[in-house]
Amino acid sequence: MRKSILIALAVVLLMGATPALAELNGNWAGTGRGACSPPVGPDDFPIYAWQNWKGVIEDSEDEDIKVFYGKWEDETGNYGNFKGKIIWMSQTNAYCEGKWTWYDTSVLPHKEIVMGKFSMKFTHFPVETPYCSGEWVSEYSNEGGTMKGRMVF
């Protein structure tokens, strides 16, 4: 009898957590601050990485995890991509780590260069509109910045 009660309780708790975790999937957008130097090309301009970004969180097709990926751009014409894995999740928060890139447009075809790492923390329940905040760094200098965003419906 005790085992049945414990099993039933575990199932109820798991079912209760599933909607909160599913609420993380969807479209996200935000802004960022900070600048870094490009690893190649003219050194007289900064990259304002993550100044404006859009991303998606979804279940991975080949792994039993969630992924966060998207694109960023700045007002000076720089742009790139980002991709990471949700490596920790609770009923109220999630944490992602990944890499971000920048496109060197001084060469043809444009060359995508891995610039560094980023991390993002998502708060998705019980707030009405889930939000996130994070940090990015450049592998080529001590430069970096922060970003924040919200789920967009």
mmCIF file of C-alpha atoms in Angstrom:
data_model
loop_
_atom_site.group_PDB
_atom_site.id
_atom_site.type_symbol
_atom_site.label_atom_id
_atom_site.label_comp_id
_atom_site.label_asym_id
_atom_site.label_seq_id
_atom_site.Cartn_x
_atom_site.Cartn_y
_atom_site.Cartn_z
ATOM 1 C CA MET A 1 0.000 0.000 0.000
ATOM 2 C CA ARG A 2 2.811 2.437 0.881
ATOM 3 C CA LYS A 3 4.617 1.743 -2.397
ATOM 4 C CA SER A 4 1.416 2.435 -4.334
ATOM 5 C CA ILE A 5 0.975 5.773 -2.586
ATOM 6 C CA LEU A 6 4.609 6.747 -3.256
ATOM 7 C CA ILE A 7 4.346 5.761 -6.923
ATOM 8 C CA ALA A 8 1.076 7.686 -7.316
ATOM 9 C CA LEU A 9 2.627 10.740 -5.646
ATOM 10 C CA ALA A 10 5.668 10.589 -7.959
ATOM 11 C CA VAL A 11 3.415 10.381 -11.038
ATOM 12 C CA VAL A 12 1.326 13.349 -9.865
ATOM 13 C CA LEU A 13 4.448 15.446 -9.207
ATOM 14 C CA LEU A 14 5.919 14.572 -12.622
ATOM 15 C CA MET A 15 2.656 15.412 -14.390
ATOM 16 C CA GLY A 16 2.522 18.719 -12.533
ATOM 17 C CA ALA A 17 6.055 19.632 -13.647
ATOM 18 C CA THR A 18 5.558 18.742 -17.306
ATOM 19 C CA PRO A 19 3.433 21.800 -18.270
ATOM 20 C CA ALA A 20 5.923 24.163 -16.618
ATOM 21 C CA LEU A 21 8.833 22.624 -18.514
ATOM 22 C CA ALA A 22 6.903 22.657 -21.792
ATOM 23 C CA GLU A 23 6.269 26.404 -21.375
ATOM 24 C CA LEU A 24 9.958 27.017 -22.102
ATOM 25 C CA ASN A 25 9.652 26.008 -25.778
ATOM 26 C CA GLY A 26 8.967 28.838 -28.216
ATOM 27 C CA ASN A 27 10.295 32.061 -29.667
ATOM 28 C CA TRP A 28 12.475 34.448 -27.680
ATOM 29 C CA ALA A 29 13.846 37.910 -28.470
ATOM 30 C CA GLY A 30 15.908 40.510 -26.705
ATOM 31 C CA THR A 31 18.735 42.987 -26.603
ATOM 32 C CA GLY A 32 22.305 43.005 -25.417
ATOM 33 C CA ARG A 33 25.086 45.289 -24.271
ATOM 34 C CA GLY A 34 28.826 45.130 -24.666
ATOM 35 C CA ALA A 35 31.391 45.154 -27.434
ATOM 36 C CA CYS A 36 34.414 43.211 -28.589
ATOM 37 C CA SER A 37 37.099 43.479 -31.241
ATOM 38 C CA PRO A 38 36.958 41.285 -34.325
ATOM 39 C CA PRO A 39 39.631 38.568 -34.493
ATOM 40 C CA VAL A 40 40.450 39.457 -38.128
ATOM 41 C CA GLY A 41 40.038 42.428 -40.412
ATOM 42 C CA PRO A 42 40.224 46.064 -39.424
ATOM 43 C CA ASP A 43 40.676 46.626 -35.705
ATOM 44 C CA ASP A 44 39.079 50.065 -35.790
ATOM 45 C CA PHE A 45 35.517 48.877 -35.280
ATOM 46 C CA PRO A 46 33.864 46.962 -32.471
ATOM 47 C CA ILE A 47 31.322 44.188 -32.724
ATOM 48 C CA TYR A 48 28.251 44.944 -30.608
ATOM 49 C CA ALA A 49 27.369 41.286 -30.247
ATOM 50 C CA TRP A 50 23.840 40.348 -29.175
ATOM 51 C CA GLN A 51 22.659 43.991 -29.558
ATOM 52 C CA ASN A 52 19.434 42.602 -31.062
ATOM 53 C CA TRP A 53 18.729 38.888 -31.046
ATOM 54 C CA LYS A 54 15.992 36.359 -31.827
ATOM 55 C CA GLY A 55 16.030 32.723 -30.822
ATOM 56 C CA VAL A 56 14.029 29.542 -30.377
ATOM 57 C CA ILE A 57 13.927 26.917 -27.662
ATOM 58 C CA GLU A 58 12.786 23.491 -28.753
ATOM 59 C CA ASP A 59 13.328 19.819 -28.063
ATOM 60 C CA SER A 60 16.400 18.422 -29.814
ATOM 61 C CA GLU A 61 15.699 15.920 -32.582
ATOM 62 C CA ASP A 62 18.727 13.733 -31.868
ATOM 63 C CA GLU A 63 19.096 14.066 -28.097
ATOM 64 C CA ASP A 64 16.784 14.041 -25.111
ATOM 65 C CA ILE A 65 17.441 17.726 -24.331
ATOM 66 C CA LYS A 66 16.238 21.204 -25.210
ATOM 67 C CA VAL A 67 18.281 23.475 -27.488
ATOM 68 C CA PHE A 68 18.394 27.263 -27.759
ATOM 69 C CA TYR A 69 19.523 28.734 -31.067
ATOM 70 C CA GLY A 70 19.103 31.844 -33.164
ATOM 71 C CA LYS A 71 20.649 34.928 -34.730
ATOM 72 C CA TRP A 72 21.974 38.244 -33.488
ATOM 73 C CA GLU A 73 22.795 41.517 -35.232
ATOM 74 C CA ASP A 74 24.034 44.973 -34.326
ATOM 75 C CA GLU A 75 23.243 48.392 -35.745
ATOM 76 C CA THR A 76 26.605 48.587 -37.556
ATOM 77 C CA GLY A 77 25.880 45.583 -39.800
ATOM 78 C CA ASN A 78 27.627 42.826 -37.840
ATOM 79 C CA TYR A 79 25.709 39.601 -37.384
ATOM 80 C CA GLY A 80 26.075 36.006 -36.310
ATOM 81 C CA ASN A 81 24.457 32.951 -34.810
ATOM 82 C CA PHE A 82 24.260 31.236 -31.447
ATOM 83 C CA LYS A 83 23.450 27.722 -30.312
ATOM 84 C CA GLY A 84 23.420 26.078 -26.922
ATOM 85 C CA LYS A 85 21.970 23.280 -24.840
ATOM 86 C CA ILE A 86 19.704 23.598 -21.844
ATOM 87 C CA ILE A 87 21.923 21.806 -19.334
ATOM 88 C CA TRP A 88 19.913 22.323 -16.162
ATOM 89 C CA MET A 89 16.206 22.725 -15.578
ATOM 90 C CA SER A 90 13.827 22.930 -12.649
ATOM 91 C CA GLN A 91 10.114 23.740 -12.492
ATOM 92 C CA THR A 92 10.908 27.459 -12.368
ATOM 93 C CA ASN A 93 14.256 28.003 -14.112
ATOM 94 C CA ALA A 94 16.538 26.691 -16.822
ATOM 95 C CA TYR A 95 20.188 27.290 -17.646
ATOM 96 C CA CYS A 96 21.789 27.161 -21.096
ATOM 97 C CA GLU A 97 25.416 27.171 -22.251
ATOM 98 C CA GLY A 98 26.599 27.475 -25.824
ATOM 99 C CA LYS A 99 28.740 29.223 -28.415
ATOM 100 C CA TRP A 100 28.165 32.307 -30.527
ATOM 101 C CA THR A 101 29.575 33.232 -33.919
ATOM 102 C CA TRP A 102 30.267 36.322 -36.019
ATOM 103 C CA TYR A 103 30.365 36.569 -39.821
ATOM 104 C CA ASP A 104 33.493 38.150 -41.277
ATOM 105 C CA THR A 105 32.036 40.039 -44.246
ATOM 106 C CA SER A 106 35.432 41.320 -45.436
ATOM 107 C CA VAL A 107 35.898 38.076 -47.418
ATOM 108 C CA LEU A 108 33.754 36.307 -49.994
ATOM 109 C CA PRO A 109 32.075 34.081 -49.226
ATOM 110 C CA HIS A 110 31.449 35.477 -45.762
ATOM 111 C CA LYS A 111 33.229 33.387 -43.139
ATOM 112 C CA GLU A 112 31.495 32.332 -39.908
ATOM 113 C CA ILE A 113 33.916 32.509 -36.960
ATOM 114 C CA VAL A 114 33.261 31.038 -33.510
ATOM 115 C CA MET A 115 33.744 34.022 -31.206
ATOM 116 C CA GLY A 116 33.169 32.617 -27.748
ATOM 117 C CA LYS A 117 30.793 31.220 -25.186
ATOM 118 C CA PHE A 118 27.512 32.420 -23.772
ATOM 119 C CA SER A 119 25.239 31.432 -20.928
ATOM 120 C CA MET A 120 21.563 32.228 -20.424
ATOM 121 C CA LYS A 121 19.207 31.727 -17.498
ATOM 122 C CA PHE A 122 15.495 31.380 -18.263
ATOM 123 C CA THR A 123 12.709 31.985 -15.767
ATOM 124 C CA HIS A 124 9.570 30.432 -17.168
ATOM 125 C CA PHE A 125 7.128 29.752 -14.373
ATOM 126 C CA PRO A 126 5.041 31.120 -12.634
ATOM 127 C CA VAL A 127 5.571 34.480 -14.389
ATOM 128 C CA GLU A 128 3.078 35.442 -17.093
ATOM 129 C CA THR A 129 5.728 36.189 -19.739
ATOM 130 C CA PRO A 130 8.900 34.115 -19.320
ATOM 131 C CA TYR A 131 12.153 36.089 -19.403
ATOM 132 C CA CYS A 132 15.879 35.440 -19.618
ATOM 133 C CA SER A 133 19.224 37.058 -18.913
ATOM 134 C CA GLY A 134 22.769 36.061 -19.688
ATOM 135 C CA GLU A 135 26.380 36.850 -20.468
ATOM 136 C CA TRP A 136 28.672 36.445 -23.457
ATOM 137 C CA VAL A 137 32.462 36.516 -23.760
ATOM 138 C CA SER A 138 34.941 36.713 -26.620
ATOM 139 C CA GLU A 139 37.698 34.100 -26.987
ATOM 140 C CA TYR A 140 39.887 36.761 -28.586
ATOM 141 C CA SER A 141 39.989 39.308 -25.752
ATOM 142 C CA ASN A 142 38.778 40.065 -22.240
ATOM 143 C CA GLU A 143 35.713 41.694 -23.747
ATOM 144 C CA GLY A 144 32.144 40.610 -23.347
ATOM 145 C CA GLY A 145 28.682 41.714 -22.435
ATOM 146 C CA THR A 146 25.218 40.876 -21.208
ATOM 147 C CA MET A 147 21.858 40.191 -22.774
ATOM 148 C CA LYS A 148 18.247 39.952 -21.716
ATOM 149 C CA GLY A 149 15.006 38.985 -23.361
ATOM 150 C CA ARG A 150 11.487 37.631 -23.143
ATOM 151 C CA MET A 151 9.424 34.942 -24.744
ATOM 152 C CA VAL A 152 7.504 36.365 -27.713
ATOM 153 C CA PHE A 153 4.100 35.003 -28.620
#
